[in-house]
Amino acid sequence: MKDIATKEEGDGEGDKAINDISTTNRLESNVRSYCRNFPVVFTKARGSTLEDEEGREYIDFLAGAGALNYGHNDPVLKEKLLDYINRDQIVHGLDMVTGAKQAFMEAFDSLILKPRKMSYKIQFTGPTGTNAVEAAMKIARNYTGRQTIVSFTNGFHGVTLGSVAATGNSHFRDGCGIQPQGTVFMPYDGYMGEGVDTTEYLDKMLTDGSSGLDHPAAVIVETIQGEGGINVASQEWLRSLEEICRKHDVLLIVDDIQVGCGRTGTFFSFEEAGISPDIITLSKSLSGYGLPMAVVLMKPQLDRWKPGEHNGTFRGHNLAFVTARAAIEEYWRDAAFEKEIKRKGGIVRERLERLADLDDRGILSARGRGMMQALDCRTGDLASRISALAFERGLVIETSGSEDQVLKCLIPLNITDDELKRGLAILEESVISALLEIPDLALDKEVETLWMEVLA
Ligand code: PLP
């Protein structure tokens, strides 16, 4: 994408050009990523809208890669946060007991766990997703005394050494400098094509003493692979996976870091499947406000930690506890929010399917569940071009998948209908424009007119 940074005449020393990202380009490490695709200086955000230095607005279909399920600066959460700060309450607390921390646990237990008949111990890890995954893997290994963790093709679980070993993409694995260890990969649902139940293969590998697969401590799985390209595991596949874990005495870890907190239509993404994971990881939208926070939920009998055996300075981010509690109380008191997620997810899916149906060469296809929806564009070039064109038109949307071939709609769950429709309209226009640009894909005039008419 071209650098769309703009310059403005300054009237004195110290004036900075608007949307000048030269400081970042000069000083920030090459490892930076999202800012390369959206090269402006963002200054404000409210709800589902971002604003840059120039005052230009963007509808946010990225939502902090799933960390902003309730949008930016939710007013109810903000009020609770400001009130807490104004009263000089504890901000940093290591893992000491604070009112904010206990209140979060009470709310989580009474509004999330108990209504779902779930009983779990809560471990506060360092505040990013990968911290939770590292802890989850240690719990499974220490409890079972076994080393191997089974992960799945296209899985993404983080980039620290333990979690990256469970991450499939070589882009991340190659960056480690040492061989990632302790994991074995099995085919995810759909990886071997339609009609192949890949859990049967796992079952066979676990049953056959000559398969070469050491008895694993655990299986770690995403119910929908977020970074891996919005690959959706069927409910039957998840149920079968749980059954196989039970049959072979293997723990089941569900990594709900990206798809939890309501993204798929229920608080936990596995609720519809009716499975009962031994360990669950949560982060991203858990704080509700984009503040860093992560937890591991484990069945009580798995809690064999010695005090401080897995620690970390930032396990007591009380501002995150305040907003996390507020988010739970605001959005998860009854079933109304879940209904809304399902309704909006239906709108997104319908529009994406319409795009896919209009393209009779079958380049595009839609998939997803709840508000985790995506448009597969087959090539990374096409998906990236659509993302770039959408950004020029005022929509932030990212790609995912092994080749970045999938446009991922991670829309704030509480987006207004009007913003949702405007965002989807920009996406549709950008798809058509991108298809028209690529010579060997270009639509003929007739098809273009038809598309425009249908989408109008
Ligand atoms: N697990 C899943 C399923 C994720 O999607 C991610 C991040 O995208 C992680 C773990 C790692 O989280 P973090 O980037 O906060 O370390």
PDB file of N, CA, C and O in Angstrom, residues 99-145:
ATOM      1  N   GLY A  99      -9.632  -4.738  46.143  1.00  0.00           N
ATOM      2  CA  GLY A  99     -11.082  -4.750  45.985  1.00  0.00           C
ATOM      3  C   GLY A  99     -11.455  -5.003  44.535  1.00  0.00           C
ATOM      4  O   GLY A  99     -12.387  -5.764  44.231  1.00  0.00           O
ATOM      5  N   ALA A 100     -10.702  -4.374  43.632  1.00  0.00           N
ATOM      6  CA  ALA A 100     -11.013  -4.499  42.203  1.00  0.00           C
ATOM      7  C   ALA A 100     -10.875  -5.947  41.737  1.00  0.00           C
ATOM      8  O   ALA A 100     -11.697  -6.451  40.966  1.00  0.00           O
ATOM      9  N   LYS A 101      -9.833  -6.595  42.232  1.00  0.00           N
ATOM     10  CA  LYS A 101      -9.585  -7.975  41.797  1.00  0.00           C
ATOM     11  C   LYS A 101     -10.677  -8.916  42.327  1.00  0.00           C
ATOM     12  O   LYS A 101     -11.212  -9.747  41.581  1.00  0.00           O
ATOM     13  N   GLN A 102     -11.018  -8.750  43.583  1.00  0.00           N
ATOM     14  CA  GLN A 102     -12.052  -9.627  44.152  1.00  0.00           C
ATOM     15  C   GLN A 102     -13.408  -9.375  43.495  1.00  0.00           C
ATOM     16  O   GLN A 102     -14.157 -10.306  43.232  1.00  0.00           O
ATOM     17  N   ALA A 103     -13.682  -8.092  43.235  1.00  0.00           N
ATOM     18  CA  ALA A 103     -14.973  -7.764  42.615  1.00  0.00           C
ATOM     19  C   ALA A 103     -15.053  -8.365  41.211  1.00  0.00           C
ATOM     20  O   ALA A 103     -16.113  -8.852  40.788  1.00  0.00           O
ATOM     21  N   PHE A 104     -13.925  -8.341  40.496  1.00  0.00           N
ATOM     22  CA  PHE A 104     -13.927  -8.980  39.173  1.00  0.00           C
ATOM     23  C   PHE A 104     -14.231 -10.470  39.310  1.00  0.00           C
ATOM     24  O   PHE A 104     -15.080 -11.015  38.603  1.00  0.00           O
ATOM     25  N   MET A 105     -13.532 -11.135  40.234  1.00  0.00           N
ATOM     26  CA  MET A 105     -13.726 -12.588  40.377  1.00  0.00           C
ATOM     27  C   MET A 105     -15.165 -12.922  40.765  1.00  0.00           C
ATOM     28  O   MET A 105     -15.743 -13.876  40.252  1.00  0.00           O
ATOM     29  N   GLU A 106     -15.729 -12.115  41.665  1.00  0.00           N
ATOM     30  CA  GLU A 106     -17.126 -12.348  42.072  1.00  0.00           C
ATOM     31  C   GLU A 106     -18.060 -12.225  40.861  1.00  0.00           C
ATOM     32  O   GLU A 106     -18.941 -13.058  40.654  1.00  0.00           O
ATOM     33  N   ALA A 107     -17.855 -11.154  40.074  1.00  0.00           N
ATOM     34  CA  ALA A 107     -18.726 -10.936  38.906  1.00  0.00           C
ATOM     35  C   ALA A 107     -18.537 -12.051  37.887  1.00  0.00           C
ATOM     36  O   ALA A 107     -19.507 -12.566  37.309  1.00  0.00           O
ATOM     37  N   PHE A 108     -17.288 -12.451  37.663  1.00  0.00           N
ATOM     38  CA  PHE A 108     -16.998 -13.501  36.682  1.00  0.00           C
ATOM     39  C   PHE A 108     -17.639 -14.820  37.120  1.00  0.00           C
ATOM     40  O   PHE A 108     -18.231 -15.536  36.305  1.00  0.00           O
ATOM     41  N   ASP A 109     -17.540 -15.095  38.409  1.00  0.00           N
ATOM     42  CA  ASP A 109     -18.100 -16.347  38.923  1.00  0.00           C
ATOM     43  C   ASP A 109     -19.640 -16.328  38.843  1.00  0.00           C
ATOM     44  O   ASP A 109     -20.256 -17.280  38.362  1.00  0.00           O
ATOM     45  N   SER A 110     -20.222 -15.199  39.295  1.00  0.00           N
ATOM     46  CA  SER A 110     -21.691 -15.211  39.398  1.00  0.00           C
ATOM     47  C   SER A 110     -22.386 -14.970  38.050  1.00  0.00           C
ATOM     48  O   SER A 110     -23.472 -15.493  37.830  1.00  0.00           O
ATOM     49  N   LEU A 111     -21.777 -14.191  37.155  1.00  0.00           N
ATOM     50  CA  LEU A 111     -22.469 -13.884  35.890  1.00  0.00           C
ATOM     51  C   LEU A 111     -21.985 -14.715  34.699  1.00  0.00           C
ATOM     52  O   LEU A 111     -22.689 -14.846  33.701  1.00  0.00           O
ATOM     53  N   ILE A 112     -20.779 -15.258  34.797  1.00  0.00           N
ATOM     54  CA  ILE A 112     -20.265 -16.052  33.659  1.00  0.00           C
ATOM     55  C   ILE A 112     -20.205 -17.544  34.021  1.00  0.00           C
ATOM     56  O   ILE A 112     -20.801 -18.373  33.338  1.00  0.00           O
ATOM     57  N   LEU A 113     -19.484 -17.885  35.078  1.00  0.00           N
ATOM     58  CA  LEU A 113     -19.272 -19.319  35.354  1.00  0.00           C
ATOM     59  C   LEU A 113     -20.539 -20.011  35.883  1.00  0.00           C
ATOM     60  O   LEU A 113     -20.981 -21.004  35.301  1.00  0.00           O
ATOM     61  N   LYS A 114     -21.099 -19.476  36.953  1.00  0.00           N
ATOM     62  CA  LYS A 114     -22.226 -20.189  37.602  1.00  0.00           C
ATOM     63  C   LYS A 114     -23.419 -20.399  36.659  1.00  0.00           C
ATOM     64  O   LYS A 114     -23.948 -21.516  36.597  1.00  0.00           O
ATOM     65  N   PRO A 115     -23.861 -19.358  35.919  1.00  0.00           N
ATOM     66  CA  PRO A 115     -25.015 -19.601  35.036  1.00  0.00           C
ATOM     67  C   PRO A 115     -24.740 -20.686  33.997  1.00  0.00           C
ATOM     68  O   PRO A 115     -25.664 -21.280  33.467  1.00  0.00           O
ATOM     69  N   ARG A 116     -23.466 -20.929  33.715  1.00  0.00           N
ATOM     70  CA  ARG A 116     -23.109 -21.972  32.734  1.00  0.00           C
ATOM     71  C   ARG A 116     -22.724 -23.267  33.435  1.00  0.00           C
ATOM     72  O   ARG A 116     -22.157 -24.167  32.808  1.00  0.00           O
ATOM     73  N   LYS A 117     -22.966 -23.312  34.735  1.00  0.00           N
ATOM     74  CA  LYS A 117     -22.643 -24.499  35.550  1.00  0.00           C
ATOM     75  C   LYS A 117     -21.176 -24.901  35.382  1.00  0.00           C
ATOM     76  O   LYS A 117     -20.837 -26.083  35.236  1.00  0.00           O
ATOM     77  N   MET A 118     -20.319 -23.904  35.395  1.00  0.00           N
ATOM     78  CA  MET A 118     -18.882 -24.170  35.238  1.00  0.00           C
ATOM     79  C   MET A 118     -18.176 -23.894  36.562  1.00  0.00           C
ATOM     80  O   MET A 118     -18.445 -22.885  37.204  1.00  0.00           O
ATOM     81  N   SER A 119     -17.264 -24.792  36.923  1.00  0.00           N
ATOM     82  CA  SER A 119     -16.498 -24.585  38.146  1.00  0.00           C
ATOM     83  C   SER A 119     -15.003 -24.630  37.802  1.00  0.00           C
ATOM     84  O   SER A 119     -14.477 -25.687  37.422  1.00  0.00           O
ATOM     85  N   TYR A 120     -14.353 -23.500  37.881  1.00  0.00           N
ATOM     86  CA  TYR A 120     -12.940 -23.399  37.511  1.00  0.00           C
ATOM     87  C   TYR A 120     -12.191 -22.534  38.512  1.00  0.00           C
ATOM     88  O   TYR A 120     -12.760 -21.587  39.067  1.00  0.00           O
ATOM     89  N   LYS A 121     -10.904 -22.835  38.723  1.00  0.00           N
ATOM     90  CA  LYS A 121     -10.029 -21.933  39.445  1.00  0.00           C
ATOM     91  C   LYS A 121      -9.473 -20.927  38.429  1.00  0.00           C
ATOM     92  O   LYS A 121      -9.257 -21.267  37.261  1.00  0.00           O
ATOM     93  N   ILE A 122      -9.243 -19.718  38.916  1.00  0.00           N
ATOM     94  CA  ILE A 122      -8.771 -18.645  38.017  1.00  0.00           C
ATOM     95  C   ILE A 122      -7.307 -18.343  38.311  1.00  0.00           C
ATOM     96  O   ILE A 122      -6.957 -18.031  39.445  1.00  0.00           O
ATOM     97  N   GLN A 123      -6.472 -18.440  37.294  1.00  0.00           N
ATOM     98  CA  GLN A 123      -5.075 -18.025  37.448  1.00  0.00           C
ATOM     99  C   GLN A 123      -4.845 -16.741  36.657  1.00  0.00           C
ATOM    100  O   GLN A 123      -5.112 -16.697  35.450  1.00  0.00           O
ATOM    101  N   PHE A 124      -4.361 -15.712  37.340  1.00  0.00           N
ATOM    102  CA  PHE A 124      -4.015 -14.464  36.648  1.00  0.00           C
ATOM    103  C   PHE A 124      -2.561 -14.595  36.200  1.00  0.00           C
ATOM    104  O   PHE A 124      -1.666 -14.735  37.025  1.00  0.00           O
ATOM    105  N   THR A 125      -2.366 -14.563  34.912  1.00  0.00           N
ATOM    106  CA  THR A 125      -0.994 -14.660  34.381  1.00  0.00           C
ATOM    107  C   THR A 125      -0.540 -13.262  33.994  1.00  0.00           C
ATOM    108  O   THR A 125      -1.283 -12.300  34.168  1.00  0.00           O
ATOM    109  N   GLY A 126       0.656 -13.141  33.447  1.00  0.00           N
ATOM    110  CA  GLY A 126       1.032 -11.879  32.812  1.00  0.00           C
ATOM    111  C   GLY A 126      -0.062 -11.520  31.818  1.00  0.00           C
ATOM    112  O   GLY A 126      -0.817 -12.397  31.384  1.00  0.00           O
ATOM    113  N   PRO A 127      -0.183 -10.239  31.457  1.00  0.00           N
ATOM    114  CA  PRO A 127      -1.435  -9.777  30.862  1.00  0.00           C
ATOM    115  C   PRO A 127      -1.629  -9.992  29.353  1.00  0.00           C
ATOM    116  O   PRO A 127      -2.571  -9.452  28.794  1.00  0.00           O
ATOM    117  N   THR A 128      -0.788 -10.765  28.696  1.00  0.00           N
ATOM    118  CA  THR A 128      -1.029 -10.999  27.267  1.00  0.00           C
ATOM    119  C   THR A 128      -1.443 -12.450  27.040  1.00  0.00           C
ATOM    120  O   THR A 128      -1.221 -13.308  27.904  1.00  0.00           O
ATOM    121  N   GLY A 129      -1.999 -12.693  25.868  1.00  0.00           N
ATOM    122  CA  GLY A 129      -2.524 -14.021  25.578  1.00  0.00           C
ATOM    123  C   GLY A 129      -1.465 -15.103  25.696  1.00  0.00           C
ATOM    124  O   GLY A 129      -1.715 -16.176  26.248  1.00  0.00           O
ATOM    125  N   THR A 130      -0.305 -14.819  25.182  1.00  0.00           N
ATOM    126  CA  THR A 130       0.740 -15.847  25.177  1.00  0.00           C
ATOM    127  C   THR A 130       1.127 -16.261  26.594  1.00  0.00           C
ATOM    128  O   THR A 130       1.471 -17.412  26.846  1.00  0.00           O
ATOM    129  N   ASN A 131       1.046 -15.335  27.552  1.00  0.00           N
ATOM    130  CA  ASN A 131       1.313 -15.678  28.957  1.00  0.00           C
ATOM    131  C   ASN A 131       0.338 -16.737  29.448  1.00  0.00           C
ATOM    132  O   ASN A 131       0.711 -17.663  30.178  1.00  0.00           O
ATOM    133  N   ALA A 132      -0.922 -16.574  29.074  1.00  0.00           N
ATOM    134  CA  ALA A 132      -1.942 -17.533  29.504  1.00  0.00           C
ATOM    135  C   ALA A 132      -1.691 -18.896  28.862  1.00  0.00           C
ATOM    136  O   ALA A 132      -1.826 -19.943  29.518  1.00  0.00           O
ATOM    137  N   VAL A 133      -1.318 -18.882  27.591  1.00  0.00           N
ATOM    138  CA  VAL A 133      -1.068 -20.150  26.900  1.00  0.00           C
ATOM    139  C   VAL A 133       0.138 -20.863  27.515  1.00  0.00           C
ATOM    140  O   VAL A 133       0.114 -22.079  27.749  1.00  0.00           O
ATOM    141  N   GLU A 134       1.191 -20.099  27.796  1.00  0.00           N
ATOM    142  CA  GLU A 134       2.375 -20.703  28.437  1.00  0.00           C
ATOM    143  C   GLU A 134       1.976 -21.388  29.740  1.00  0.00           C
ATOM    144  O   GLU A 134       2.392 -22.517  30.017  1.00  0.00           O
ATOM    145  N   ALA A 135       1.175 -20.695  30.545  1.00  0.00           N
ATOM    146  CA  ALA A 135       0.766 -21.260  31.837  1.00  0.00           C
ATOM    147  C   ALA A 135      -0.099 -22.503  31.622  1.00  0.00           C
ATOM    148  O   ALA A 135       0.072 -23.521  32.314  1.00  0.00           O
ATOM    149  N   ALA A 136      -1.006 -22.434  30.660  1.00  0.00           N
ATOM    150  CA  ALA A 136      -1.904 -23.570  30.391  1.00  0.00           C
ATOM    151  C   ALA A 136      -1.093 -24.819  30.016  1.00  0.00           C
ATOM    152  O   ALA A 136      -1.377 -25.930  30.481  1.00  0.00           O
ATOM    153  N   MET A 137      -0.078 -24.617  29.190  1.00  0.00           N
ATOM    154  CA  MET A 137       0.737 -25.761  28.754  1.00  0.00           C
ATOM    155  C   MET A 137       1.533 -26.335  29.933  1.00  0.00           C
ATOM    156  O   MET A 137       1.675 -27.554  30.074  1.00  0.00           O
ATOM    157  N   LYS A 138       2.026 -25.443  30.792  1.00  0.00           N
ATOM    158  CA  LYS A 138       2.760 -25.918  31.979  1.00  0.00           C
ATOM    159  C   LYS A 138       1.833 -26.716  32.896  1.00  0.00           C
ATOM    160  O   LYS A 138       2.220 -27.752  33.427  1.00  0.00           O
ATOM    161  N   ILE A 139       0.631 -26.204  33.107  1.00  0.00           N
ATOM    162  CA  ILE A 139      -0.331 -26.898  33.984  1.00  0.00           C
ATOM    163  C   ILE A 139      -0.552 -28.316  33.470  1.00  0.00           C
ATOM    164  O   ILE A 139      -0.486 -29.295  34.228  1.00  0.00           O
ATOM    165  N   ALA A 140      -0.804 -28.425  32.163  1.00  0.00           N
ATOM    166  CA  ALA A 140      -1.077 -29.751  31.581  1.00  0.00           C
ATOM    167  C   ALA A 140       0.138 -30.663  31.721  1.00  0.00           C
ATOM    168  O   ALA A 140       0.012 -31.845  32.075  1.00  0.00           O
ATOM    169  N   ARG A 141       1.306 -30.124  31.462  1.00  0.00           N
ATOM    170  CA  ARG A 141       2.524 -30.964  31.515  1.00  0.00           C
ATOM    171  C   ARG A 141       2.819 -31.386  32.950  1.00  0.00           C
ATOM    172  O   ARG A 141       3.132 -32.548  33.211  1.00  0.00           O
ATOM    173  N   ASN A 142       2.714 -30.443  33.870  1.00  0.00           N
ATOM    174  CA  ASN A 142       3.037 -30.769  35.260  1.00  0.00           C
ATOM    175  C   ASN A 142       2.008 -31.729  35.864  1.00  0.00           C
ATOM    176  O   ASN A 142       2.356 -32.610  36.638  1.00  0.00           O
ATOM    177  N   TYR A 143       0.760 -31.556  35.507  1.00  0.00           N
ATOM    178  CA  TYR A 143      -0.290 -32.403  36.069  1.00  0.00           C
ATOM    179  C   TYR A 143      -0.151 -33.842  35.570  1.00  0.00           C
ATOM    180  O   TYR A 143      -0.283 -34.797  36.335  1.00  0.00           O
ATOM    181  N   THR A 144       0.115 -33.993  34.274  1.00  0.00           N
ATOM    182  CA  THR A 144       0.148 -35.352  33.694  1.00  0.00           C
ATOM    183  C   THR A 144       1.540 -35.983  33.760  1.00  0.00           C
ATOM    184  O   THR A 144       1.669 -37.196  33.592  1.00  0.00           O
ATOM    185  N   GLY A 145       2.552 -35.149  33.921  1.00  0.00           N
ATOM    186  CA  GLY A 145       3.926 -35.664  33.880  1.00  0.00           C
ATOM    187  C   GLY A 145       4.348 -36.027  32.463  1.00  0.00           C
ATOM    188  O   GLY A 145       5.343 -36.716  32.250  1.00  0.00           O
TER     189      GLY A 145
END
